[in-house]
mmCIF file of C-alpha atoms in Angstrom:
data_model
loop_
_atom_site.group_PDB
_atom_site.id
_atom_site.type_symbol
_atom_site.label_atom_id
_atom_site.label_comp_id
_atom_site.label_asym_id
_atom_site.label_seq_id
_atom_site.Cartn_x
_atom_site.Cartn_y
_atom_site.Cartn_z
ATOM 1 C CA ASP A 15 0.000 0.000 0.000
ATOM 2 C CA ILE A 16 1.107 3.562 -0.632
ATOM 3 C CA GLN A 17 1.623 5.476 2.588
ATOM 4 C CA MET A 18 0.904 9.184 2.664
ATOM 5 C CA THR A 19 2.838 11.018 5.367
ATOM 6 C CA GLN A 20 1.330 14.413 6.040
ATOM 7 C CA SER A 21 2.974 17.165 8.047
ATOM 8 C CA PRO A 22 2.537 18.990 10.269
ATOM 9 C CA SER A 23 -0.278 17.301 12.164
ATOM 10 C CA SER A 24 -1.427 20.708 13.329
ATOM 11 C CA LEU A 25 -0.424 24.313 13.019
ATOM 12 C CA SER A 26 -1.436 27.639 14.479
ATOM 13 C CA ALA A 27 -1.592 30.669 12.270
ATOM 14 C CA SER A 28 -3.003 34.156 12.230
ATOM 15 C CA VAL A 29 -5.507 35.692 9.866
ATOM 16 C CA GLY A 30 -3.601 36.882 6.826
ATOM 17 C CA ASP A 31 -0.801 34.347 7.144
ATOM 18 C CA THR A 32 0.322 31.981 4.410
ATOM 19 C CA VAL A 33 0.713 28.335 5.424
ATOM 20 C CA THR A 34 2.014 25.205 3.738
ATOM 21 C CA ILE A 35 1.101 21.578 4.344
ATOM 22 C CA THR A 36 3.140 18.716 2.934
ATOM 23 C CA CYS A 37 2.306 15.147 1.979
ATOM 24 C CA ARG A 38 5.005 12.658 1.085
ATOM 25 C CA ALA A 39 4.086 9.516 -0.800
ATOM 26 C CA SER A 40 5.962 6.320 -0.007
ATOM 27 C CA GLN A 41 6.318 5.642 -3.723
ATOM 28 C CA GLY A 42 5.702 7.430 -6.967
ATOM 29 C CA ILE A 43 2.115 8.442 -7.594
ATOM 30 C CA ASP A 44 2.655 10.770 -10.551
ATOM 31 C CA ASN A 45 0.157 13.597 -10.068
ATOM 32 C CA TYR A 46 -2.654 11.432 -8.667
ATOM 33 C CA LEU A 47 -3.021 13.521 -5.537
ATOM 34 C CA ALA A 48 -5.964 15.469 -4.160
ATOM 35 C CA TRP A 49 -6.330 17.860 -1.247
ATOM 36 C CA TYR A 50 -9.464 18.185 0.877
ATOM 37 C CA GLN A 51 -10.751 20.600 3.475
ATOM 38 C CA GLN A 52 -12.967 19.345 6.251
ATOM 39 C CA LYS A 53 -14.832 21.393 8.817
ATOM 40 C CA PRO A 54 -16.308 19.911 12.005
ATOM 41 C CA GLY A 55 -19.399 17.824 11.374
ATOM 42 C CA LYS A 56 -19.100 18.184 7.620
ATOM 43 C CA ALA A 57 -17.939 15.970 4.778
ATOM 44 C CA PRO A 58 -14.580 16.686 3.187
ATOM 45 C CA LYS A 59 -14.562 19.089 0.281
ATOM 46 C CA SER A 60 -12.152 18.737 -2.609
ATOM 47 C CA LEU A 61 -9.860 21.719 -3.148
ATOM 48 C CA ILE A 62 -7.160 20.450 -5.493
ATOM 49 C CA TYR A 63 -6.892 17.438 -7.769
ATOM 50 C CA ALA A 64 -4.118 16.115 -10.000
ATOM 51 C CA ALA A 65 -1.683 17.752 -7.565
ATOM 52 C CA SER A 66 -2.207 21.293 -8.790
ATOM 53 C CA TYR A 67 -5.603 21.719 -10.429
ATOM 54 C CA LEU A 68 -8.067 23.875 -8.556
ATOM 55 C CA GLU A 69 -11.596 22.574 -8.231
ATOM 56 C CA SER A 70 -14.286 24.762 -9.728
ATOM 57 C CA GLY A 71 -15.411 27.383 -7.265
ATOM 58 C CA VAL A 72 -12.399 27.043 -4.986
ATOM 59 C CA PRO A 73 -10.617 30.363 -4.449
ATOM 60 C CA SER A 74 -7.182 30.818 -5.938
ATOM 61 C CA LYS A 75 -5.719 31.356 -2.479
ATOM 62 C CA PHE A 76 -5.414 27.572 -2.455
ATOM 63 C CA SER A 77 -2.660 26.105 -4.585
ATOM 64 C CA GLY A 78 -0.961 22.759 -4.958
ATOM 65 C CA SER A 79 2.471 21.757 -6.159
ATOM 66 C CA ARG A 80 4.627 18.668 -6.495
ATOM 67 C CA SER A 81 8.298 17.882 -6.214
ATOM 68 C CA GLY A 82 8.920 14.218 -6.832
ATOM 69 C CA THR A 83 6.910 12.366 -4.223
ATOM 70 C CA ASP A 84 6.393 15.473 -2.100
ATOM 71 C CA PHE A 85 3.160 17.403 -2.503
ATOM 72 C CA ILE A 86 2.474 20.808 -1.026
ATOM 73 C CA LEU A 87 -0.757 22.616 -0.313
ATOM 74 C CA THR A 88 -0.335 26.352 0.119
ATOM 75 C CA ILE A 89 -3.039 28.530 1.595
ATOM 76 C CA SER A 90 -2.411 32.239 1.303
ATOM 77 C CA SER A 91 -4.015 35.076 3.201
ATOM 78 C CA LEU A 92 -5.723 32.862 5.767
ATOM 79 C CA GLN A 93 -9.245 33.909 6.620
ATOM 80 C CA PRO A 94 -11.452 32.708 9.476
ATOM 81 C CA GLU A 95 -13.318 30.328 7.159
ATOM 82 C CA ASP A 96 -10.046 28.573 6.252
ATOM 83 C CA PHE A 97 -9.478 27.243 9.735
ATOM 84 C CA ALA A 98 -10.233 23.561 9.284
ATOM 85 C CA THR A 99 -8.576 20.177 8.828
ATOM 86 C CA TYR A 100 -6.849 19.398 5.555
ATOM 87 C CA PHE A 101 -6.177 15.951 4.118
ATOM 88 C CA CYS A 102 -4.251 14.699 1.140
ATOM 89 C CA GLN A 103 -5.230 11.558 -0.784
ATOM 90 C CA GLN A 104 -3.518 9.479 -3.428
ATOM 91 C CA TYR A 105 -5.617 7.895 -6.118
ATOM 92 C CA HIS A 106 -2.785 6.395 -8.119
ATOM 93 C CA SER A 107 -3.553 2.850 -7.031
ATOM 94 C CA PHE A 108 -5.859 0.898 -4.773
ATOM 95 C CA PRO A 109 -6.129 0.946 -1.851
ATOM 96 C CA TRP A 110 -6.493 4.696 -2.041
ATOM 97 C CA THR A 111 -4.870 6.223 1.009
ATOM 98 C CA PHE A 112 -5.127 9.485 2.890
ATOM 99 C CA GLY A 113 -2.732 11.547 4.898
ATOM 100 C CA GLN A 114 -3.375 11.786 8.635
ATOM 101 C CA GLY A 115 -4.695 15.323 8.379
ATOM 102 C CA THR A 116 -3.475 18.776 9.378
ATOM 103 C CA GLY A 117 -5.544 20.879 11.721
ATOM 104 C CA VAL A 118 -5.168 24.579 10.990
ATOM 105 C CA GLU A 119 -6.019 26.579 14.095
ATOM 106 C CA ILE A 120 -6.259 30.238 14.893
ATOM 107 C CA LYS A 121 -3.270 31.602 16.776
ATOM 108 C CA GLU B 25 -23.980 19.444 -9.611
ATOM 109 C CA VAL B 26 -23.125 16.082 -8.083
ATOM 110 C CA HIS B 27 -25.303 15.319 -5.084
ATOM 111 C CA LEU B 28 -24.986 12.187 -2.983
ATOM 112 C CA VAL B 29 -27.174 11.169 -0.069
ATOM 113 C CA GLU B 30 -26.351 8.230 2.175
ATOM 114 C CA SER B 31 -28.772 6.399 4.432
ATOM 115 C CA GLY B 32 -29.025 3.251 6.481
ATOM 116 C CA GLY B 33 -26.707 3.988 9.359
ATOM 117 C CA GLY B 34 -27.628 3.143 12.905
ATOM 118 C CA PHE B 35 -26.799 1.227 16.026
ATOM 119 C CA ILE B 36 -25.884 -2.434 15.645
ATOM 120 C CA GLN B 37 -24.442 -5.075 17.928
ATOM 121 C CA PRO B 38 -21.072 -6.696 17.200
ATOM 122 C CA GLY B 39 -21.400 -9.530 14.751
ATOM 123 C CA GLY B 40 -24.467 -8.014 13.181
ATOM 124 C CA SER B 41 -25.183 -6.886 9.641
ATOM 125 C CA LEU B 42 -26.237 -3.569 8.201
ATOM 126 C CA GLY B 43 -26.830 -2.208 4.722
ATOM 127 C CA LEU B 44 -26.031 1.314 3.604
ATOM 128 C CA SER B 45 -27.438 3.076 0.560
ATOM 129 C CA CYS B 46 -26.389 6.112 -1.409
ATOM 130 C CA VAL B 47 -28.508 7.870 -4.007
ATOM 131 C CA GLY B 48 -26.874 10.080 -6.576
ATOM 132 C CA SER B 49 -28.392 12.978 -8.483
ATOM 133 C CA GLY B 50 -27.263 15.854 -10.652
ATOM 134 C CA PHE B 51 -24.921 13.730 -12.712
ATOM 135 C CA SER B 52 -24.915 10.669 -14.919
ATOM 136 C CA PHE B 53 -24.700 8.068 -12.184
ATOM 137 C CA SER B 54 -24.271 5.141 -14.543
ATOM 138 C CA ASP B 55 -21.120 6.699 -16.027
ATOM 139 C CA HIS B 56 -19.383 7.188 -12.702
ATOM 140 C CA GLU B 57 -17.236 4.899 -10.622
ATOM 141 C CA MET B 58 -18.246 4.974 -6.977
ATOM 142 C CA ASN B 59 -16.567 4.480 -3.632
ATOM 143 C CA TRP B 60 -17.219 4.110 0.069
ATOM 144 C CA VAL B 61 -14.956 5.880 2.541
ATOM 145 C CA ARG B 62 -15.290 5.998 6.313
ATOM 146 C CA GLN B 63 -14.073 8.205 9.108
ATOM 147 C CA VAL B 64 -13.801 7.218 12.744
ATOM 148 C CA PRO B 65 -14.945 10.153 14.906
ATOM 149 C CA GLY B 66 -12.112 12.605 15.341
ATOM 150 C CA LYS B 67 -9.796 10.488 13.203
ATOM 151 C CA GLY B 68 -8.638 10.202 9.643
ATOM 152 C CA LEU B 69 -10.224 8.903 6.474
ATOM 153 C CA GLU B 70 -10.163 5.296 5.287
ATOM 154 C CA TRP B 71 -11.072 4.240 1.763
ATOM 155 C CA LEU B 72 -13.128 1.045 1.898
ATOM 156 C CA SER B 73 -14.365 -0.008 -1.485
ATOM 157 C CA TYR B 74 -14.645 0.856 -5.171
ATOM 158 C CA ILE B 75 -17.067 -0.238 -7.847
ATOM 159 C CA SER B 76 -16.793 0.433 -11.556
ATOM 160 C CA SER B 77 -19.510 2.235 -13.477
ATOM 161 C CA THR B 78 -20.951 -1.025 -14.758
ATOM 162 C CA GLY B 79 -20.557 -2.823 -11.454
ATOM 163 C CA ASN B 80 -18.297 -5.444 -12.971
ATOM 164 C CA THR B 81 -15.214 -4.537 -10.957
ATOM 165 C CA GLN B 82 -14.916 -4.095 -7.208
ATOM 166 C CA TYR B 83 -11.989 -3.470 -4.898
ATOM 167 C CA TYR B 84 -11.871 -3.601 -1.122
ATOM 168 C CA ALA B 85 -9.616 -2.502 1.682
ATOM 169 C CA ASP B 86 -8.096 -5.419 3.559
ATOM 170 C CA SER B 87 -9.887 -4.272 6.718
ATOM 171 C CA VAL B 88 -13.296 -5.055 5.214
ATOM 172 C CA LYS B 89 -12.557 -7.681 2.569
ATOM 173 C CA GLY B 90 -14.805 -10.677 3.015
ATOM 174 C CA ARG B 91 -17.157 -8.790 5.334
ATOM 175 C CA PHE B 92 -18.398 -5.887 3.212
ATOM 176 C CA THR B 93 -19.926 -6.050 -0.263
ATOM 177 C CA ILE B 94 -20.314 -3.096 -2.589
ATOM 178 C CA SER B 95 -22.958 -3.071 -5.288
ATOM 179 C CA ARG B 96 -24.967 -0.654 -7.395
ATOM 180 C CA ASP B 97 -28.222 -0.314 -9.278
ATOM 181 C CA ASN B 98 -27.779 2.177 -12.082
ATOM 182 C CA ALA B 99 -31.488 2.140 -12.869
ATOM 183 C CA LYS B 100 -32.078 3.543 -9.394
ATOM 184 C CA ASN B 101 -28.970 5.776 -9.292
ATOM 185 C CA SER B 102 -28.057 3.889 -6.163
ATOM 186 C CA LEU B 103 -24.938 2.540 -4.512
ATOM 187 C CA TYR B 104 -24.961 0.041 -1.694
ATOM 188 C CA LEU B 105 -22.650 -1.308 0.994
ATOM 189 C CA GLN B 106 -23.685 -4.495 2.721
ATOM 190 C CA MET B 107 -21.769 -4.904 5.936
ATOM 191 C CA SER B 108 -21.612 -8.106 7.951
ATOM 192 C CA SER B 109 -19.660 -9.458 10.919
ATOM 193 C CA LEU B 110 -19.505 -5.922 12.215
ATOM 194 C CA ARG B 111 -16.935 -5.041 14.846
ATOM 195 C CA ALA B 112 -16.582 -2.170 17.298
ATOM 196 C CA GLU B 113 -13.815 -0.780 15.125
ATOM 197 C CA ASP B 114 -16.272 -0.401 12.252
ATOM 198 C CA THR B 115 -17.926 2.419 14.184
ATOM 199 C CA ALA B 116 -17.575 5.426 11.920
ATOM 200 C CA THR B 117 -19.261 7.845 9.585
ATOM 201 C CA TYR B 118 -19.603 6.236 6.172
ATOM 202 C CA TYR B 119 -19.457 8.350 3.044
ATOM 203 C CA CYS B 120 -20.174 7.472 -0.538
ATOM 204 C CA ALA B 121 -18.017 9.384 -2.983
ATOM 205 C CA THR B 122 -17.353 9.701 -6.664
ATOM 206 C CA ARG B 123 -14.342 11.193 -8.365
ATOM 207 C CA THR B 124 -14.860 14.063 -10.742
ATOM 208 C CA GLY B 125 -11.593 15.884 -10.167
ATOM 209 C CA GLY B 126 -11.052 14.965 -6.540
ATOM 210 C CA LEU B 127 -13.728 13.077 -4.646
ATOM 211 C CA VAL B 128 -17.207 14.501 -4.219
ATOM 212 C CA TRP B 129 -18.766 13.243 -0.993
ATOM 213 C CA GLY B 130 -22.200 12.733 0.446
ATOM 214 C CA GLN B 131 -23.061 14.041 3.907
ATOM 215 C CA GLY B 132 -22.332 10.664 5.493
ATOM 216 C CA THR B 133 -24.276 8.215 7.610
ATOM 217 C CA THR B 134 -23.161 7.097 11.044
ATOM 218 C CA VAL B 135 -22.736 3.469 12.054
ATOM 219 C CA THR B 136 -22.244 2.573 15.705
ATOM 220 C CA VAL B 137 -21.252 -0.986 16.573
ATOM 221 C CA SER B 138 -21.624 -1.653 20.261
ATOM 222 C CA SER B 139 -23.095 -4.133 22.662
#
């Protein structure tokens, strides 16, 4: 199985900050990587797919990039509605696997 | 717009069986591969099962293989997950999901396995 190692597990940031979250795949997954945002009591919402493609309707403050087997989610100009948990997911091969999640909290 | 609604969750004793359903709307259900994913409260996400658009191909996570069965009825725009030999560790919110770009998820249905 492909292991997705996500870091950090949590972070504290202020409104207006830019933050980055990283997922490292245990083997090559090409660009088969998605990022999700989840708020308490809600289902995850897709932000980014194919490593760097923004889902329709998702603001451009969210961006994704890849370097080898490392994938980065960048959130710029944090706003109160961005404080949530973020997950990565590989869909290169079954079983699909998720990162452990990163909780973004208000400092 | 893709819309998915799960149902069938509830409270069940260990060793019991339960069936979940998911109805899709707003998209061509019969053209889409479907999945079940679960989330233990306060924990991460676990992919469980995949079914092809025709229903001819299924994949399962090792944790549920032999106990859970995925199926679909394209005439009813419906996806199913039949769960048997349930364990306490199967307690979770169960989501159906389909991939357009990333996954689009339903609102989830909660399964509690406890004596």
